[in-house]
mmCIF file of N, CA and C in Angstrom:
data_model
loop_
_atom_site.group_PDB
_atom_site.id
_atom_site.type_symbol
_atom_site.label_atom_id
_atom_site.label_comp_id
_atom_site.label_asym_id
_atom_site.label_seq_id
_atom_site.Cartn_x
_atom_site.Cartn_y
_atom_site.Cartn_z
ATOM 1 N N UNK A 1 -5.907 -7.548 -16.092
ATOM 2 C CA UNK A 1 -7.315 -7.826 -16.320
ATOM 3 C C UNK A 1 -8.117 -7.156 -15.211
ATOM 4 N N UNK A 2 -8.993 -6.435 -15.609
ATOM 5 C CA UNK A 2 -10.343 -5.796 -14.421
ATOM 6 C C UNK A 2 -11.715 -6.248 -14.590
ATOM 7 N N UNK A 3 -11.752 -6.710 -14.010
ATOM 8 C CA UNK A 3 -13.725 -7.177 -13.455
ATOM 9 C C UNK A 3 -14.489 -6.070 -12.337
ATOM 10 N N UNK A 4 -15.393 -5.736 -13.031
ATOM 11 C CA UNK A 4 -16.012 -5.193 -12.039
ATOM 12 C C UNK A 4 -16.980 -6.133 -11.752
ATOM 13 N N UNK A 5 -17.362 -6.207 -10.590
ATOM 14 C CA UNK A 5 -18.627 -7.067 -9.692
ATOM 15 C C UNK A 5 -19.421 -6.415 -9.215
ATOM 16 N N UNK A 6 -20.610 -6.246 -9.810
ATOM 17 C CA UNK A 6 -21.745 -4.944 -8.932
ATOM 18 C C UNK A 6 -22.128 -5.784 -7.865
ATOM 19 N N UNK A 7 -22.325 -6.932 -7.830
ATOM 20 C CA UNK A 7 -22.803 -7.875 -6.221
ATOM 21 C C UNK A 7 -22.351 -8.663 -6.091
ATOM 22 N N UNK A 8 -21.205 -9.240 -5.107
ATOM 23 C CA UNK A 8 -20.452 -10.461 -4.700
ATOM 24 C C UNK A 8 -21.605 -11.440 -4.237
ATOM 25 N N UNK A 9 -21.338 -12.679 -4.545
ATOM 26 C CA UNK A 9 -22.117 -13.871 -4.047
ATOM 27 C C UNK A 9 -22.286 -13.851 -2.619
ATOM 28 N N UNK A 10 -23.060 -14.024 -2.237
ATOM 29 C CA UNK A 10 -23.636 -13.572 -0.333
ATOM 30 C C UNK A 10 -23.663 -12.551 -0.308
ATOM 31 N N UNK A 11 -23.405 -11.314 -1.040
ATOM 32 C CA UNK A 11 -23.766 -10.221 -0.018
ATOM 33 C C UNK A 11 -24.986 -9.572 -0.200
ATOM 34 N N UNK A 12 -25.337 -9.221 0.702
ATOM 35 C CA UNK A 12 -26.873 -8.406 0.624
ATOM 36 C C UNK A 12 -27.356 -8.373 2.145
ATOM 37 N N UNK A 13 -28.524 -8.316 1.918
ATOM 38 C CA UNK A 13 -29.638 -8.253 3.222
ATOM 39 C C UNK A 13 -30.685 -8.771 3.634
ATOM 40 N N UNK A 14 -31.291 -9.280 4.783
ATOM 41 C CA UNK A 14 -32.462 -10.157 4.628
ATOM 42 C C UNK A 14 -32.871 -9.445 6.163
ATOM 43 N N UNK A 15 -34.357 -9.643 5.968
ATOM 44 C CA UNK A 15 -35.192 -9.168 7.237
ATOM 45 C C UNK A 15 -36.053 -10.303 7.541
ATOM 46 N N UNK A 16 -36.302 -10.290 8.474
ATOM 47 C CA UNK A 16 -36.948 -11.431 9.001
ATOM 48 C C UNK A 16 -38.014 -10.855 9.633
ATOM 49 N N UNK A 17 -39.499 -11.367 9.807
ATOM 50 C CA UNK A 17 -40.194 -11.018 10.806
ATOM 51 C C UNK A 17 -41.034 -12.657 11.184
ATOM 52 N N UNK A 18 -41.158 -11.680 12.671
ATOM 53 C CA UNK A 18 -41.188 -13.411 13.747
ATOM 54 C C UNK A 18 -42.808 -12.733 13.740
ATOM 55 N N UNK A 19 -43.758 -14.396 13.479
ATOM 56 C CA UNK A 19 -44.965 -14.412 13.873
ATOM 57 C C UNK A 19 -45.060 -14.024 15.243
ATOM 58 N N UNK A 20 -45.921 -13.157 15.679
ATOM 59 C CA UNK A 20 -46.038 -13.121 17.324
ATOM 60 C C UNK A 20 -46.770 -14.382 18.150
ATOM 61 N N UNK A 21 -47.306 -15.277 17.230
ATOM 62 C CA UNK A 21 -48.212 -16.088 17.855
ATOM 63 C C UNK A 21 -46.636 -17.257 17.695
ATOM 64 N N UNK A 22 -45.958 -17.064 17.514
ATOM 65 C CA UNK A 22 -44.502 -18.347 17.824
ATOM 66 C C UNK A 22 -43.922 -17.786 19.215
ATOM 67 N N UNK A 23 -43.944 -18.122 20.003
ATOM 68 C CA UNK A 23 -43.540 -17.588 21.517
ATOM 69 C C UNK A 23 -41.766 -18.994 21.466
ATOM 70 N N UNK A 24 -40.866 -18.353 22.138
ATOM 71 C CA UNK A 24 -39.750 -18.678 22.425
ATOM 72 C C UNK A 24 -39.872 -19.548 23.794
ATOM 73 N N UNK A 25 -39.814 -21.094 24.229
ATOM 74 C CA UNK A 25 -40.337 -21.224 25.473
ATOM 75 C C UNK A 25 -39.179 -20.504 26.268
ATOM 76 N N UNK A 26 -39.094 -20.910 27.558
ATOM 77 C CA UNK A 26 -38.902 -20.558 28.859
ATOM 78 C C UNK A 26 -37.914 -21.102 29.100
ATOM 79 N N UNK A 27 -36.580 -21.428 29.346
ATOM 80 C CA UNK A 27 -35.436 -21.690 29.395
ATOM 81 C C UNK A 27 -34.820 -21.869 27.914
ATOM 82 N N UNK A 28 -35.037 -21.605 27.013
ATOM 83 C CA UNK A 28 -34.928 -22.169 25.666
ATOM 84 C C UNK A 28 -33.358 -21.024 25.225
ATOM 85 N N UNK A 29 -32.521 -21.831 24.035
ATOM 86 C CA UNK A 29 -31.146 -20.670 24.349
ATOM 87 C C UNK A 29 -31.363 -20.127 22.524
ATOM 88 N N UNK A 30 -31.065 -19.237 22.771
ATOM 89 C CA UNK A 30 -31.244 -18.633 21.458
ATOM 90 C C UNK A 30 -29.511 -17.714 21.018
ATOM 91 N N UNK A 31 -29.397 -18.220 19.623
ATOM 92 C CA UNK A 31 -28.178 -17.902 19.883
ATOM 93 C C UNK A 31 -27.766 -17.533 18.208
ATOM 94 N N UNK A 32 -27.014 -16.123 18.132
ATOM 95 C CA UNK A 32 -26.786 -15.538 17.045
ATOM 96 C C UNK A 32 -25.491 -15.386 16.360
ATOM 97 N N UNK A 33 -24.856 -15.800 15.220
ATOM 98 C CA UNK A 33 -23.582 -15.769 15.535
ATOM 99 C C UNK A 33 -23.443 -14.681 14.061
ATOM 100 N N UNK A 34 -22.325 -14.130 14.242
ATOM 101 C CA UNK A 34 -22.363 -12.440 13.887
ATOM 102 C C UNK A 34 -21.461 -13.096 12.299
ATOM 103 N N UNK A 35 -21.228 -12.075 11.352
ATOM 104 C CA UNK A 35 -20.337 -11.997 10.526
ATOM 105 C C UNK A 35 -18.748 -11.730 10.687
ATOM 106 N N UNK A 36 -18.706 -11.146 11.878
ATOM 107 C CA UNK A 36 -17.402 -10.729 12.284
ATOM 108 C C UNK A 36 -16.043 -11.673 12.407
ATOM 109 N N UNK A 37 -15.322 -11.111 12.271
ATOM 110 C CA UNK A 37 -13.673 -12.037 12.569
ATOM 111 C C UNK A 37 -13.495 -12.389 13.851
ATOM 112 N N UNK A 38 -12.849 -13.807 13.574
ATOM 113 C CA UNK A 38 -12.257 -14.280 15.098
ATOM 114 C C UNK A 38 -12.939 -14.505 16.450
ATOM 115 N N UNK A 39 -14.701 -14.280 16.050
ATOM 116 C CA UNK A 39 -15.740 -14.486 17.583
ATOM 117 C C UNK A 39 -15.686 -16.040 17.658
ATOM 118 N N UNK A 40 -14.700 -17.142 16.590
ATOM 119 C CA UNK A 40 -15.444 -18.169 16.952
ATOM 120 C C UNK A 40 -16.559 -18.875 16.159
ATOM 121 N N UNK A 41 -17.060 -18.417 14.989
ATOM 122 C CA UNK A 41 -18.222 -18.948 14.391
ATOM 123 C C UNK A 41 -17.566 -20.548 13.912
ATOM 124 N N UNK A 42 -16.664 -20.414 13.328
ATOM 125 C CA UNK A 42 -16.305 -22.176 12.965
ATOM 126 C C UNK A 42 -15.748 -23.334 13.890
ATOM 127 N N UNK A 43 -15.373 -22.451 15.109
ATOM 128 C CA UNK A 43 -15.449 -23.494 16.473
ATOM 129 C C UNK A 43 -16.804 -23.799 16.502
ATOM 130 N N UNK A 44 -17.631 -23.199 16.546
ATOM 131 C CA UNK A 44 -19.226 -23.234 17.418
ATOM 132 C C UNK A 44 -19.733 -23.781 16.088
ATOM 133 N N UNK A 45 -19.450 -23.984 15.144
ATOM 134 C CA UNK A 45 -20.348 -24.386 13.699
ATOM 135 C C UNK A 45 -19.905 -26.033 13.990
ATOM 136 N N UNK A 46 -18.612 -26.747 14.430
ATOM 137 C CA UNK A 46 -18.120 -27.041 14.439
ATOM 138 C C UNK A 46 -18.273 -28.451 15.093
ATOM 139 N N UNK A 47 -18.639 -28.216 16.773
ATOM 140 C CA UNK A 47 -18.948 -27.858 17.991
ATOM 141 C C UNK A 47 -20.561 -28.300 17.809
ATOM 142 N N UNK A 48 -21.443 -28.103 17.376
ATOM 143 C CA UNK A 48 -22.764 -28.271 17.038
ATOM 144 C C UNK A 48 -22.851 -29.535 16.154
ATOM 145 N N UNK A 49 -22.137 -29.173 14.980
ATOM 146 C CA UNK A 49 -21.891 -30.830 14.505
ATOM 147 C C UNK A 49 -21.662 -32.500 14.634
ATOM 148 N N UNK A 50 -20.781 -32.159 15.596
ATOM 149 C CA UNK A 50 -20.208 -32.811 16.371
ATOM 150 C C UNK A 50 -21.422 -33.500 17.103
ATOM 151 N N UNK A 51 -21.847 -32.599 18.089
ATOM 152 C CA UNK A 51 -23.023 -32.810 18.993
ATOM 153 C C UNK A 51 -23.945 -33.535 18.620
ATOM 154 N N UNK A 52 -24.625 -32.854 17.328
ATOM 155 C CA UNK A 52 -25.654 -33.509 16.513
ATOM 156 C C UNK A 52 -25.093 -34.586 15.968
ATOM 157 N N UNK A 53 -24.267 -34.749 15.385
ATOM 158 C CA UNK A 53 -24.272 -36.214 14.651
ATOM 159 C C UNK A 53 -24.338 -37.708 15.598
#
């Protein structure tokens, strides 16, 4: 059996643009976590949960 899939579910692209009048304060942690293998995203997803609940 063959399926072709012209777009898998999640994939694509998104742009974001930041109001300039939203300023980031001053010690504040900003933090991005990538698509990539093995950096860790489901420790740190994880890890945050935890915290918050």
């Amino acid at each position: 059996m063959t399926t072709t899939i012209s777009r898998l579910d999640g994939e694509g692209s998104l742009q974001v643009h930041q109001d300039d009048s939203m300023k980031i304060e001053a010690g504040a942690l900003v933090i991005a976590v990538y698509g990539k293998g093995g950096i860790g995203k489901s420790t740190t997803s994880s890890n945050l949960s935890a915290a918050f609940s």
